Amino acid sequence: MTLTNIALSSPGLPSPLRPRDVGAIDVAAATACSGGTYPIAAGGTWVRSTSDAFRFVYQPWRGDGTLIAHIDSLAAGGGTDSAAGVMLRGDLSAGSPVATMLVFSSGKAKFRHRTSEGADINTSCCSTGPSTGDSPPRWVKLVRTGNHLDGYVSTDGSTWGSPVGSADFALPTDVYAGVAVVREGNPGSTRAHAVASSVSLH
C-alpha cells in the first residue's frame, strides 16, 4: 500500500484514507480493510450524467500522479449493473469535475470525465471505452500530467497498452484521489459489492 500525502484517519481504514458517500445515496455503504484489501459495499445510482452518487474511499492529493488499483471482484448486488475503479475528483460535491477509469460487472470499461461543475458526462466525448470483455478481475489506472488525463485497463498490472480514453481539461491542483464503487439501477436496499487491492498513488 503506497498511498501517501496528507495524514487523515478514519475508523477501519489506514491513514490517510477515509470513506464517503458522494451524492444522493439510497442505502448506506460499508468499507473495511484487511491486509491491504478493501471490501466495499455501495449503493448509489451512477457516475455519469450531470451528478454522481457512489461510494468513495479517498485521500487528498496535489498535482500530477498515477493512481492504480486492482479490482479483485465486483457484483451488482441486485442492481442492473455495478462499477468500480479509480477516480480523481475536484471536490466532494455530486457534480464535481472528475476523471475516472471504471470497470463494470457487465463487462464494460469506461473512462469518464466531467470537465466542469455540473457538466454532462453522457456525451460521446466524455464516456469512452468497450462495452464488453473487461469485467473484473482487472487492473485500472489513471495518469494525470498537467491538464492531460489518461485511463487504462490491464489484465496483469504490467501491460497497459493504449489508453481506454484520454481528456484535456483543468482539474484543480488539489484533488481527491481514490477508489469509487457504485451500484447502478434498482434503487432500494441492495448494494454492489467490490473488493479492491494493490492501491497505489504516486
Short mmCIF file of C-alpha atoms in Angstrom, two decimals:
data_model
loop_
_atom_site.label_atom_id
_atom_site.label_comp_id
_atom_site.label_asym_id
_atom_site.label_seq_id
_atom_site.Cartn_x
_atom_site.Cartn_y
_atom_site.Cartn_z
CA MET A 1 0.00 0.00 0.00
CA THR A 2 1.75 3.19 -1.14
CA LEU A 3 -0.90 5.88 -0.83
CA THR A 4 0.84 8.90 0.67
CA ASN A 5 0.47 12.63 1.31
CA ILE A 6 -1.82 14.38 3.84
CA ALA A 7 -2.36 12.34 7.02
CA LEU A 8 -6.09 11.87 7.65
CA SER A 9 -7.57 9.00 9.61
CA SER A 10 -10.88 7.15 9.62
CA PRO A 11 -12.05 4.18 11.71
CA GLY A 12 -11.25 0.88 9.99
CA LEU A 13 -9.03 2.41 7.29
CA PRO A 14 -5.31 3.20 7.44
CA SER A 15 -4.25 6.85 7.33
CA PRO A 16 -4.59 8.81 5.09
CA LEU A 17 -7.68 7.10 3.63
CA ARG A 18 -11.25 7.98 4.51
CA PRO A 19 -14.63 6.80 3.15
CA ARG A 20 -17.58 8.90 2.00
CA ASP A 21 -20.88 8.52 0.20
CA VAL A 22 -20.96 11.18 -2.53
CA GLY A 23 -24.29 12.45 -3.87
CA ALA A 24 -27.82 11.20 -3.17
CA ILE A 25 -27.29 7.70 -1.77
CA ASP A 26 -30.30 5.45 -1.23
CA VAL A 27 -28.61 2.92 1.06
CA ALA A 28 -25.62 3.42 3.34
CA ALA A 29 -22.31 1.95 2.21
CA ALA A 30 -19.72 -0.01 4.17
CA THR A 31 -15.94 -0.09 3.84
CA ALA A 32 -13.31 -2.23 5.53
CA CYS A 33 -9.61 -3.00 5.26
CA SER A 34 -7.75 -6.25 5.79
CA GLY A 35 -4.10 -6.57 4.88
CA GLY A 36 -4.27 -4.03 2.05
CA THR A 37 -7.51 -5.46 0.63
CA TYR A 38 -10.62 -3.27 0.67
CA PRO A 39 -14.12 -4.83 0.63
CA ILE A 40 -16.57 -2.05 -0.30
CA ALA A 41 -20.36 -2.31 -0.35
CA ALA A 42 -22.02 0.60 -2.14
CA GLY A 43 -25.43 1.97 -3.07
CA GLY A 44 -25.90 4.90 -5.38
CA THR A 45 -27.15 5.35 -8.92
CA TRP A 46 -24.23 6.11 -11.25
CA VAL A 47 -21.09 8.07 -12.08
CA ARG A 48 -22.36 9.87 -15.18
CA SER A 49 -24.91 12.48 -16.29
CA THR A 50 -24.62 15.88 -14.51
CA SER A 51 -24.18 14.47 -10.99
CA ASP A 52 -22.91 11.31 -9.31
CA ALA A 53 -23.98 9.06 -6.42
CA PHE A 54 -21.44 6.44 -5.25
CA ARG A 55 -19.06 5.28 -2.51
CA PHE A 56 -15.60 6.86 -2.46
CA VAL A 57 -12.54 5.72 -0.48
CA TYR A 58 -10.13 8.59 -0.95
CA GLN A 59 -7.33 10.86 0.17
CA PRO A 60 -6.37 14.43 -0.77
CA TRP A 61 -3.69 14.70 -3.45
CA ARG A 62 -1.85 17.60 -5.07
CA GLY A 63 -0.59 17.88 -8.63
CA ASP A 64 0.35 15.17 -11.10
CA GLY A 65 0.25 11.48 -10.31
CA THR A 66 -0.51 7.88 -11.26
CA LEU A 67 -3.35 6.11 -9.44
CA ILE A 68 -3.62 2.31 -9.77
CA ALA A 69 -5.86 -0.34 -8.21
CA HIS A 70 -6.70 -3.98 -8.77
CA ILE A 71 -10.43 -4.67 -8.76
CA ASP A 72 -10.42 -8.22 -7.45
CA SER A 73 -14.17 -8.80 -7.75
CA LEU A 74 -17.41 -6.95 -8.37
CA ALA A 75 -21.06 -7.98 -8.05
CA ALA A 76 -24.15 -5.99 -9.00
CA GLY A 77 -25.89 -6.84 -5.73
CA GLY A 78 -29.43 -6.60 -7.06
CA GLY A 79 -28.80 -3.65 -9.37
CA THR A 80 -28.81 -3.80 -13.14
CA ASP A 81 -25.04 -3.24 -13.14
CA SER A 82 -22.23 -2.10 -10.88
CA ALA A 83 -18.93 -0.32 -11.37
CA ALA A 84 -15.63 0.05 -9.54
CA GLY A 85 -12.44 1.85 -10.39
CA VAL A 86 -10.06 4.71 -9.69
CA MET A 87 -11.04 8.37 -9.57
CA LEU A 88 -9.59 11.88 -9.38
CA ARG A 89 -12.20 14.39 -8.23
CA GLY A 90 -12.10 18.16 -7.90
CA ASP A 91 -14.31 18.20 -4.80
CA LEU A 92 -16.78 16.01 -2.94
CA SER A 93 -19.97 17.51 -4.37
CA ALA A 94 -22.19 15.37 -6.63
CA GLY A 95 -21.49 17.44 -9.74
CA SER A 96 -17.75 17.92 -9.31
CA PRO A 97 -15.28 17.86 -12.20
CA VAL A 98 -13.94 14.32 -12.32
CA ALA A 99 -11.83 11.79 -14.19
CA THR A 100 -12.44 8.10 -13.54
CA MET A 101 -11.49 4.72 -15.00
CA LEU A 102 -14.24 2.19 -14.24
CA VAL A 103 -14.83 -1.49 -14.92
CA PHE A 104 -18.35 -2.93 -14.69
CA SER A 105 -19.89 -6.22 -13.60
CA SER A 106 -21.47 -6.35 -17.09
CA GLY A 107 -18.04 -6.27 -18.76
CA LYS A 108 -17.85 -2.62 -19.81
CA ALA A 109 -14.78 -0.48 -19.21
CA LYS A 110 -15.30 3.29 -19.30
CA PHE A 111 -13.05 6.31 -19.00
CA ARG A 112 -15.45 9.03 -17.88
CA HIS A 113 -14.78 12.69 -17.23
CA ARG A 114 -16.70 15.84 -16.30
CA THR A 115 -14.88 18.97 -17.38
CA SER A 116 -16.71 21.47 -15.15
CA GLU A 117 -19.20 21.59 -12.28
CA GLY A 118 -22.49 20.00 -13.37
CA ALA A 119 -21.38 19.21 -16.94
CA ASP A 120 -22.99 16.16 -18.59
CA ILE A 121 -20.84 13.02 -18.81
CA ASN A 122 -23.43 11.33 -21.08
CA THR A 123 -21.90 12.53 -24.33
CA SER A 124 -19.64 10.84 -26.86
CA CYS A 125 -16.70 12.96 -25.71
CA CYS A 126 -16.94 12.15 -22.02
CA SER A 127 -17.63 8.41 -21.67
CA THR A 128 -15.43 6.17 -23.81
CA GLY A 129 -14.43 2.52 -23.78
CA PRO A 130 -15.51 -1.00 -24.73
CA SER A 131 -18.94 -2.40 -23.85
CA THR A 132 -17.78 -6.00 -23.34
CA GLY A 133 -14.77 -8.02 -22.21
CA ASP A 134 -13.42 -6.14 -19.19
CA SER A 135 -15.31 -7.37 -16.13
CA PRO A 136 -13.16 -7.91 -13.01
CA PRO A 137 -10.67 -9.05 -12.05
CA ARG A 138 -8.94 -6.16 -13.80
CA TRP A 139 -6.30 -3.53 -13.08
CA VAL A 140 -7.30 0.09 -13.60
CA LYS A 141 -5.10 3.17 -13.83
CA LEU A 142 -5.42 6.95 -14.14
CA VAL A 143 -2.45 9.14 -15.09
CA ARG A 144 -2.55 12.92 -14.64
CA THR A 145 0.10 15.11 -16.27
CA GLY A 146 -0.87 18.77 -16.00
CA ASN A 147 -4.26 19.13 -17.68
CA HIS A 148 -3.94 15.81 -19.54
CA LEU A 149 -5.55 12.61 -18.19
CA ASP A 150 -5.36 9.02 -19.45
CA GLY A 151 -7.34 5.98 -18.28
CA TYR A 152 -6.11 2.39 -18.71
CA VAL A 153 -7.23 -1.19 -18.06
CA SER A 154 -4.93 -4.19 -17.74
CA THR A 155 -5.25 -7.92 -17.07
CA ASP A 156 -1.90 -8.20 -15.29
CA GLY A 157 -0.97 -4.73 -13.98
CA SER A 158 2.18 -4.68 -16.12
CA THR A 159 1.00 -4.42 -19.74
CA TRP A 160 -1.35 -1.46 -20.17
CA GLY A 161 -1.50 -0.86 -23.92
CA SER A 162 -3.24 2.20 -25.33
CA PRO A 163 -5.48 4.35 -23.14
CA VAL A 164 -9.16 3.42 -22.96
CA GLY A 165 -9.75 7.17 -23.06
CA SER A 166 -7.97 10.50 -22.70
CA ALA A 167 -9.01 14.06 -21.95
CA ASP A 168 -7.55 17.52 -21.62
CA PHE A 169 -9.20 19.77 -19.06
CA ALA A 170 -8.28 21.65 -15.89
CA LEU A 171 -8.90 19.71 -12.71
CA PRO A 172 -7.90 21.72 -9.62
CA THR A 173 -4.32 21.34 -8.41
CA ASP A 174 -5.69 19.87 -5.19
CA VAL A 175 -7.93 16.87 -5.85
CA TYR A 176 -9.38 13.84 -4.09
CA ALA A 177 -7.95 10.53 -5.31
CA GLY A 178 -9.11 7.00 -4.60
CA VAL A 179 -11.39 4.07 -5.36
CA ALA A 180 -15.04 4.53 -6.39
CA VAL A 181 -17.79 1.86 -6.24
CA VAL A 182 -21.42 2.23 -7.35
CA ARG A 183 -24.49 0.05 -7.81
CA GLU A 184 -26.40 1.15 -10.92
CA GLY A 185 -30.16 0.70 -11.24
CA ASN A 186 -32.87 -0.83 -8.98
CA PRO A 187 -32.58 1.66 -6.10
CA GLY A 188 -33.56 0.36 -2.71
CA SER A 189 -31.87 -1.68 -0.02
CA THR A 190 -29.35 -3.59 -2.15
CA ARG A 191 -25.67 -2.73 -2.54
CA ALA A 192 -22.95 -3.52 -5.04
CA HIS A 193 -20.04 -5.48 -3.59
CA ALA A 194 -16.47 -4.84 -4.73
CA VAL A 195 -13.05 -5.85 -3.46
CA ALA A 196 -10.08 -3.63 -4.34
CA SER A 197 -6.41 -4.26 -3.59
CA SER A 198 -2.91 -3.15 -4.56
CA VAL A 199 -3.95 0.50 -4.46
CA SER A 200 -1.10 2.92 -5.16
CA LEU A 201 -0.78 6.66 -5.80
CA HIS A 202 2.49 8.29 -6.68
#
